[in-house]
Amino acid sequence: MLILTKTAEVFSKPSKRKLYEVLRHFNFHPRKLFLHKLVLGIETSCDDTAAAVVDETGNVLGEAIHSQTEVHLKTGGIIPPVAQQLHRENIQRIVQEALSASNISPSDLSAIATTVKPGLALSLGVGLSFSLKLVDQFRKPFIPIHHMEAHALTIRLTNKVEFPFLVLLISGGHCLLALVRGVSDFLLLGKSLDIAPGDMLDKTIMQKEKEEGIEKGQILSSAADIAAAVQHTIACHIAKRTHRAILFCKQRDLLCQSNAVLVVSGGVASNLYIREALEIVTDATRCTLLCPPPRLCTDNGIMIAWNGVERLRAGLGILHNTEGIRYEPKYVVPFIIFMQFASESQSLDFAFICEVFIDILVILEEGLH
């Protein structure tokens, strides 16, 4: 009996403390064992500084975001030089918060993915510069990300969606319809000719304020009616164009006849009125309408990290040499607009104005577009 008791003690389940002591003896740290590839995503294409860590199974290990909304509301819109400065002030903290929430260090990462196009030149430059420093310091592969591709593929993080599918990307700066045939295989079917839905609403209100002589701080008496009318017009137009796109794809067997999927993503995809209009279209065409959760429709680091995961798994666009990598903004900040803002602002000092002016000249010289 004594022998049996001693034997049971030998083979009894060890405590966690003893197990960790044994593992540490072999320089093994349980917290540092990752069975899946990990990607850090960094987003600074416009006015949100965001970062997140996502693994290849779609688990979001940690995220952080800093919104500049309150600052830009005071100036009546996004001022690129101000957005740039705020990105510079917050990017290191945001990335560190995302890594800390994930309980990992940069050395544990499989790759770093960052938005490089399209967006505001001054904002994109901050994210790219910071990312390349991390890449060089920790010797990690770099994955440049197209902002709209990230929006399009976000649905595959939250839902089981196979290729091909139709995607409608609607936001403050973009509006396009495309057939998604693979991670980086997009067939563009159409895009807005001059202005995106979100921007249209903003400019309509601003024009009405100008016509009625509304001063700063005042509200249009007909603001609600104008917003409703513009929203209805946008929804009808988008619904008609999307309906045509679905019929086009089905007639040419580009989409499945019975289980076709329409994905709607981007900031404006959170608009329930537009969603309801699109539901009428998908019901009539026997398609499934899918939208990411609202928090993933707006700009975030999760979608950038997930796009990095998709590209990492597919072996697409993974750079081990970042020499010559550049950001590609949608447009260059017009100098006249910047100078008008600078002359009106009392918060910018001369050195800061000169610094931004030099940045703009560099962009113009490089010919980025």
Short mmCIF file of C-alpha atoms in Angstrom, two decimals:
data_model
loop_
_atom_site.label_atom_id
_atom_site.label_comp_id
_atom_site.label_asym_id
_atom_site.label_seq_id
_atom_site.Cartn_x
_atom_site.Cartn_y
_atom_site.Cartn_z
CA MET A 1 0.00 0.00 0.00
CA LEU A 2 2.86 2.38 0.82
CA ILE A 3 4.45 1.62 -2.54
CA LEU A 4 1.19 2.37 -4.37
CA THR A 5 0.83 5.70 -2.54
CA LYS A 6 4.36 6.76 -3.41
CA THR A 7 3.77 5.70 -7.03
CA ALA A 8 0.58 7.77 -7.20
CA GLU A 9 2.44 10.81 -5.89
CA VAL A 10 5.06 10.41 -8.60
CA PHE A 11 2.50 10.22 -11.42
CA SER A 12 -0.02 12.66 -9.95
CA LYS A 13 -0.87 15.83 -11.98
CA PRO A 14 1.83 18.47 -11.34
CA SER A 15 0.83 21.93 -10.21
CA LYS A 16 0.98 24.86 -12.66
CA ARG A 17 3.78 26.34 -10.62
CA LYS A 18 5.94 23.22 -10.93
CA LEU A 19 5.14 22.92 -14.64
CA TYR A 20 6.20 26.51 -15.31
CA GLU A 21 9.41 25.93 -13.32
CA VAL A 22 10.26 22.97 -15.54
CA LEU A 23 9.43 24.89 -18.72
CA ARG A 24 11.51 27.87 -17.62
CA HIS A 25 14.39 25.51 -16.98
CA PHE A 26 14.38 24.81 -20.72
CA ASN A 27 14.00 28.53 -21.60
CA PHE A 28 10.40 27.94 -22.66
CA HIS A 29 7.83 30.64 -21.96
CA PRO A 30 4.20 29.47 -22.31
CA ARG A 31 2.93 33.01 -22.90
CA LYS A 32 5.25 33.33 -25.88
CA LEU A 33 4.13 30.18 -27.72
CA PHE A 34 1.96 31.09 -30.70
CA LEU A 35 0.53 28.35 -32.85
CA HIS A 36 -0.70 30.75 -35.53
CA LYS A 37 0.89 33.48 -37.58
CA LEU A 38 0.41 36.99 -36.20
CA VAL A 39 0.11 40.22 -38.17
CA LEU A 40 0.25 43.78 -36.86
CA GLY A 41 -1.92 46.16 -38.89
CA ILE A 42 -1.37 49.93 -38.89
CA GLU A 43 -3.86 52.42 -40.35
CA THR A 44 -3.28 56.16 -40.86
CA SER A 45 -4.87 56.87 -44.24
CA CYS A 46 -7.05 59.74 -43.06
CA ASP A 47 -7.86 61.01 -39.55
CA ASP A 48 -7.82 57.85 -37.41
CA THR A 49 -4.63 56.41 -35.94
CA ALA A 50 -5.30 52.69 -35.50
CA ALA A 51 -3.44 49.45 -34.90
CA ALA A 52 -4.39 45.83 -34.22
CA VAL A 53 -2.92 42.35 -33.98
CA VAL A 54 -4.83 39.53 -35.69
CA ASP A 55 -3.87 35.87 -36.06
CA GLU A 56 -4.41 33.75 -39.17
CA THR A 57 -7.60 32.20 -37.79
CA GLY A 58 -9.23 35.61 -37.48
CA ASN A 59 -8.82 36.11 -33.73
CA VAL A 60 -8.33 39.76 -32.82
CA LEU A 61 -5.73 39.63 -30.07
CA GLY A 62 -5.59 43.36 -29.41
CA GLU A 63 -6.45 46.72 -30.93
CA ALA A 64 -6.22 50.44 -30.24
CA ILE A 65 -7.46 53.55 -32.02
CA HIS A 66 -7.19 57.30 -31.63
CA SER A 67 -9.90 59.38 -33.30
CA GLN A 68 -9.25 62.96 -34.39
CA THR A 69 -12.95 63.73 -34.89
CA GLU A 70 -13.27 66.28 -32.09
CA VAL A 71 -10.32 68.28 -33.39
CA HIS A 72 -11.52 68.37 -37.00
CA LEU A 73 -15.09 69.25 -36.03
CA LYS A 74 -13.77 72.56 -34.70
CA THR A 75 -12.26 73.43 -38.11
CA GLY A 76 -15.27 72.23 -40.13
CA GLY A 77 -13.41 69.38 -41.82
CA ILE A 78 -10.18 67.42 -41.96
CA ILE A 79 -7.12 69.64 -42.31
CA PRO A 80 -4.33 67.36 -43.65
CA PRO A 81 -1.40 69.07 -41.86
CA VAL A 82 -3.27 68.89 -38.55
CA ALA A 83 -4.13 65.22 -39.15
CA GLN A 84 -0.47 64.53 -39.89
CA GLN A 85 0.68 66.13 -36.66
CA LEU A 86 -1.88 64.21 -34.60
CA HIS A 87 -0.80 60.93 -36.21
CA ARG A 88 2.80 61.69 -35.29
CA GLU A 89 1.84 62.43 -31.70
CA ASN A 90 -0.20 59.24 -31.22
CA ILE A 91 1.07 56.46 -33.46
CA GLN A 92 3.73 55.08 -31.11
CA ARG A 93 1.27 54.97 -28.20
CA ILE A 94 -1.47 53.34 -30.28
CA VAL A 95 0.81 50.61 -31.65
CA GLN A 96 2.17 49.92 -28.17
CA GLU A 97 -1.36 49.68 -26.75
CA ALA A 98 -2.35 47.19 -29.45
CA LEU A 99 0.73 45.05 -28.77
CA SER A 100 0.23 45.23 -25.00
CA ALA A 101 -3.43 44.22 -25.30
CA SER A 102 -2.30 41.28 -27.44
CA ASN A 103 0.28 40.33 -24.80
CA ILE A 104 2.99 40.00 -27.44
CA SER A 105 6.15 41.78 -28.45
CA PRO A 106 7.09 42.87 -32.00
CA SER A 107 9.52 39.96 -32.20
CA ASP A 108 6.56 37.56 -32.04
CA LEU A 109 4.99 38.99 -35.19
CA SER A 110 5.00 37.16 -38.52
CA ALA A 111 4.62 40.38 -40.52
CA ILE A 112 3.66 44.06 -40.33
CA ALA A 113 0.91 45.34 -42.64
CA THR A 114 0.30 49.06 -43.25
CA THR A 115 -1.99 51.16 -45.40
CA VAL A 116 0.04 52.77 -48.20
CA LYS A 117 -2.82 53.82 -50.54
CA PRO A 118 -5.10 55.60 -51.14
CA GLY A 119 -5.55 58.39 -48.61
CA LEU A 120 -4.14 61.73 -47.49
CA ALA A 121 -0.48 61.96 -48.40
CA LEU A 122 0.62 63.53 -45.13
CA SER A 123 -1.27 60.94 -43.08
CA LEU A 124 -0.08 57.92 -45.09
CA GLY A 125 3.50 59.09 -44.71
CA VAL A 126 3.35 58.91 -40.92
CA GLY A 127 2.10 55.33 -40.87
CA LEU A 128 4.55 54.12 -43.48
CA SER A 129 7.56 55.79 -41.86
CA PHE A 130 6.76 54.34 -38.44
CA SER A 131 6.11 50.87 -39.88
CA LEU A 132 9.36 50.74 -41.80
CA LYS A 133 11.28 51.55 -38.63
CA LEU A 134 9.62 48.59 -36.91
CA VAL A 135 10.32 46.36 -39.91
CA ASP A 136 14.01 47.31 -39.90
CA GLN A 137 14.38 47.03 -36.14
CA PHE A 138 12.75 43.61 -35.76
CA ARG A 139 13.54 42.26 -39.25
CA LYS A 140 9.96 41.42 -40.16
CA PRO A 141 8.34 41.08 -43.60
CA PHE A 142 6.34 44.12 -44.70
CA ILE A 143 2.94 43.93 -46.39
CA PRO A 144 1.74 47.16 -48.08
CA ILE A 145 -2.06 47.40 -47.97
CA HIS A 146 -4.58 49.02 -50.30
CA HIS A 147 -7.16 50.66 -48.04
CA MET A 148 -10.16 49.68 -50.17
CA GLU A 149 -8.97 46.08 -50.54
CA ALA A 150 -8.91 45.89 -46.75
CA HIS A 151 -12.50 47.16 -46.55
CA ALA A 152 -13.58 44.61 -49.16
CA LEU A 153 -12.00 41.62 -47.41
CA THR A 154 -13.11 42.51 -43.86
CA ILE A 155 -16.27 40.44 -44.32
CA ARG A 156 -14.14 37.27 -44.55
CA LEU A 157 -12.99 37.96 -40.99
CA THR A 158 -16.55 37.97 -39.62
CA ASN A 159 -18.35 35.63 -42.05
CA LYS A 160 -17.51 32.57 -44.10
CA VAL A 161 -17.52 34.10 -47.57
CA GLU A 162 -15.93 32.37 -50.54
CA PHE A 163 -14.73 33.97 -53.76
CA PRO A 164 -16.17 35.34 -55.97
CA PHE A 165 -18.50 37.93 -54.44
CA LEU A 166 -19.71 41.40 -55.36
CA VAL A 167 -18.59 44.27 -53.14
CA LEU A 168 -19.96 47.78 -52.80
CA LEU A 169 -17.50 50.08 -51.03
CA ILE A 170 -19.09 53.32 -49.87
CA SER A 171 -17.44 55.88 -47.63
CA GLY A 172 -16.72 59.56 -47.20
CA GLY A 173 -14.03 59.43 -49.87
CA HIS A 174 -14.84 56.44 -52.09
CA CYS A 175 -17.72 54.75 -53.87
CA LEU A 176 -17.16 51.75 -56.13
CA LEU A 177 -18.57 48.39 -57.22
CA ALA A 178 -16.21 45.48 -57.88
CA LEU A 179 -16.24 41.74 -58.36
CA VAL A 180 -13.84 40.15 -55.88
CA ARG A 181 -12.32 37.04 -57.48
CA GLY A 182 -9.43 36.60 -55.05
CA VAL A 183 -7.40 38.26 -52.32
CA SER A 184 -5.87 40.72 -54.78
CA ASP A 185 -8.03 39.97 -57.83
CA PHE A 186 -10.66 42.68 -58.32
CA LEU A 187 -12.72 43.45 -61.42
CA LEU A 188 -13.82 47.08 -61.17
CA LEU A 189 -17.38 47.44 -62.47
CA GLY A 190 -17.94 51.11 -61.70
CA LYS A 191 -17.07 54.01 -59.44
CA SER A 192 -18.33 57.51 -58.67
CA LEU A 193 -17.31 60.06 -61.27
CA ASP A 194 -16.66 63.01 -59.02
CA ILE A 195 -17.73 62.68 -55.38
CA ALA A 196 -18.36 59.98 -52.77
CA PRO A 197 -21.64 59.61 -50.79
CA GLY A 198 -20.30 60.82 -47.45
CA ASP A 199 -18.57 63.79 -49.02
CA MET A 200 -21.70 64.65 -50.99
CA LEU A 201 -23.78 64.98 -47.83
CA ASP A 202 -21.17 67.19 -46.17
CA LYS A 203 -20.82 69.49 -49.18
CA THR A 204 -24.58 69.80 -49.65
CA ILE A 205 -25.02 71.04 -46.09
CA MET A 206 -22.03 73.38 -46.40
CA GLN A 207 -23.39 74.87 -49.64
CA LYS A 208 -26.81 75.43 -48.05
CA GLU A 209 -25.19 77.13 -45.07
CA LYS A 210 -23.33 79.44 -47.42
CA GLU A 211 -26.50 80.30 -49.33
CA GLU A 212 -28.42 81.17 -46.17
CA GLY A 213 -25.55 83.01 -44.51
CA ILE A 214 -25.39 80.63 -41.56
CA GLU A 215 -22.59 81.59 -39.19
CA LYS A 216 -20.32 79.24 -37.26
CA GLY A 217 -22.17 77.52 -34.42
CA GLN A 218 -25.62 77.98 -35.96
CA ILE A 219 -27.77 75.17 -37.35
CA LEU A 220 -29.84 75.20 -40.53
CA SER A 221 -33.56 75.18 -39.78
CA SER A 222 -34.04 72.73 -42.64
CA ALA A 223 -30.94 70.61 -41.94
CA ALA A 224 -32.93 67.46 -41.15
CA ASP A 225 -35.02 67.77 -44.32
CA ILE A 226 -31.99 68.39 -46.50
CA ALA A 227 -30.10 65.45 -44.98
CA ALA A 228 -33.11 63.16 -45.50
CA ALA A 229 -33.52 64.24 -49.12
CA VAL A 230 -29.84 63.78 -49.93
CA GLN A 231 -29.78 60.42 -48.15
CA HIS A 232 -32.80 59.21 -50.13
CA THR A 233 -31.25 60.35 -53.42
CA ILE A 234 -27.96 58.61 -52.61
CA ALA A 235 -29.72 55.40 -51.55
CA CYS A 236 -31.84 55.25 -54.74
CA HIS A 237 -28.86 55.89 -57.00
CA ILE A 238 -26.67 53.30 -55.28
CA ALA A 239 -29.49 50.73 -55.29
CA LYS A 240 -30.07 51.16 -59.05
CA ARG A 241 -26.39 50.84 -59.91
CA THR A 242 -25.96 47.83 -57.62
CA HIS A 243 -28.98 46.14 -59.19
CA ARG A 244 -27.43 46.59 -62.63
CA ALA A 245 -24.12 45.19 -61.41
CA ILE A 246 -25.77 42.06 -59.99
CA LEU A 247 -27.68 41.42 -63.23
CA PHE A 248 -24.51 42.00 -65.27
CA CYS A 249 -22.49 39.51 -63.19
CA LYS A 250 -25.22 36.85 -63.23
CA GLN A 251 -25.82 37.12 -66.98
CA ARG A 252 -22.12 36.48 -67.57
CA ASP A 253 -21.84 33.76 -64.91
CA LEU A 254 -19.42 35.85 -62.89
CA LEU A 255 -21.52 35.18 -59.77
CA CYS A 256 -23.38 32.09 -58.62
CA GLN A 257 -26.99 32.10 -59.78
CA SER A 258 -28.43 30.93 -56.46
CA ASN A 259 -25.98 31.82 -53.68
CA ALA A 260 -24.54 35.14 -54.87
CA VAL A 261 -23.24 37.43 -52.13
CA LEU A 262 -23.24 41.23 -52.06
CA VAL A 263 -20.87 42.70 -49.48
CA VAL A 264 -21.34 46.32 -48.46
CA SER A 265 -18.45 47.87 -46.56
CA GLY A 266 -16.93 51.25 -45.75
CA GLY A 267 -18.07 53.98 -43.37
CA VAL A 268 -21.35 54.70 -45.18
CA ALA A 269 -22.23 50.99 -44.99
CA SER A 270 -23.27 51.72 -41.40
CA ASN A 271 -26.18 53.78 -42.75
CA LEU A 272 -29.31 51.72 -42.09
CA TYR A 273 -31.43 53.59 -44.66
CA ILE A 274 -29.01 52.67 -47.45
CA ARG A 275 -28.83 49.10 -46.16
CA GLU A 276 -32.61 48.80 -46.34
CA ALA A 277 -32.60 50.01 -49.95
CA LEU A 278 -29.96 47.42 -50.82
CA GLU A 279 -31.94 44.68 -49.08
CA ILE A 280 -34.78 45.31 -51.51
CA VAL A 281 -32.33 44.79 -54.37
CA THR A 282 -30.82 41.59 -52.95
CA ASP A 283 -34.24 40.13 -52.17
CA ALA A 284 -35.36 40.77 -55.74
CA THR A 285 -32.21 39.21 -57.21
CA ARG A 286 -31.98 36.29 -54.76
CA CYS A 287 -28.67 37.42 -53.31
CA THR A 288 -27.37 37.51 -49.76
CA LEU A 289 -26.53 40.92 -48.33
CA LEU A 290 -23.65 40.95 -45.85
CA CYS A 291 -22.15 43.89 -43.97
CA PRO A 292 -19.34 43.92 -41.40
CA PRO A 293 -20.23 45.15 -37.90
CA PRO A 294 -20.44 48.98 -37.78
CA ARG A 295 -17.17 49.29 -35.85
CA LEU A 296 -15.39 47.45 -38.69
CA CYS A 297 -17.04 49.53 -41.41
CA THR A 298 -15.19 52.67 -40.40
CA ASP A 299 -11.38 52.87 -40.61
CA ASN A 300 -9.63 50.56 -38.14
CA GLY A 301 -6.46 48.58 -37.62
CA ILE A 302 -8.22 45.22 -37.58
CA MET A 303 -9.10 45.30 -41.27
CA ILE A 304 -5.51 46.19 -42.17
CA ALA A 305 -4.12 43.34 -40.08
CA TRP A 306 -6.67 40.91 -41.55
CA ASN A 307 -5.79 41.98 -45.10
CA GLY A 308 -2.19 41.28 -44.12
CA VAL A 309 -3.20 37.81 -42.93
CA GLU A 310 -5.02 37.13 -46.21
CA ARG A 311 -1.99 38.17 -48.23
CA LEU A 312 0.39 36.27 -45.97
CA ARG A 313 -1.60 33.04 -46.42
CA ALA A 314 -1.82 33.56 -50.18
CA GLY A 315 1.84 34.54 -50.48
CA LEU A 316 0.99 37.84 -52.18
CA GLY A 317 2.79 41.15 -51.81
CA ILE A 318 5.08 40.13 -48.95
CA LEU A 319 8.17 42.31 -49.00
CA HIS A 320 11.46 41.31 -47.39
CA ASN A 321 13.18 44.32 -48.89
CA THR A 322 11.38 47.65 -48.41
CA GLU A 323 13.77 49.75 -50.45
CA GLY A 324 11.80 52.05 -52.72
CA ILE A 325 8.43 51.45 -51.05
CA ARG A 326 6.27 54.57 -51.28
CA TYR A 327 2.79 55.66 -50.28
CA GLU A 328 0.28 56.58 -52.99
CA PRO A 329 -2.27 59.20 -51.96
CA LYS A 330 -5.47 59.72 -53.90
CA TYR A 331 -4.64 63.38 -54.36
CA VAL A 332 -2.08 65.96 -53.30
CA VAL A 333 -3.18 68.62 -50.84
CA PRO A 334 -3.68 71.81 -52.90
CA PHE A 335 -1.22 74.46 -51.73
CA ILE A 336 -3.76 77.26 -51.99
CA ILE A 337 -6.13 75.52 -49.58
CA PHE A 338 -3.35 74.92 -47.09
CA MET A 339 -2.19 78.53 -47.19
CA GLN A 340 -5.76 79.76 -46.73
CA PHE A 341 -6.08 77.60 -43.61
CA ALA A 342 -2.66 78.66 -42.33
CA SER A 343 -3.48 82.33 -42.69
CA GLU A 344 -6.73 81.92 -40.76
CA SER A 345 -5.33 79.76 -37.97
CA GLN A 346 -3.78 81.25 -34.85
CA SER A 347 -2.60 77.89 -33.52
CA LEU A 348 0.12 77.07 -36.08
CA ASP A 349 3.56 78.53 -35.67
CA PHE A 350 5.75 79.53 -38.59
CA ALA A 351 8.11 76.55 -38.20
CA PHE A 352 5.24 74.08 -38.43
CA ILE A 353 3.86 75.82 -41.55
CA CYS A 354 7.29 75.66 -43.21
CA GLU A 355 7.65 71.98 -42.33
CA VAL A 356 4.34 71.08 -43.93
CA PHE A 357 5.09 73.26 -46.96
CA ILE A 358 8.33 71.34 -47.50
CA ASP A 359 6.42 68.03 -47.23
CA ILE A 360 4.01 69.21 -49.93
CA LEU A 361 6.86 70.24 -52.23
CA VAL A 362 8.48 66.82 -51.78
CA ILE A 363 5.23 65.10 -52.70
CA LEU A 364 4.83 67.27 -55.81
CA GLU A 365 8.43 66.61 -56.80
CA GLU A 366 8.02 62.84 -56.42
CA GLY A 367 4.97 62.97 -58.66
CA LEU A 368 2.79 60.82 -56.43
CA HIS A 369 -0.80 60.51 -57.55
#
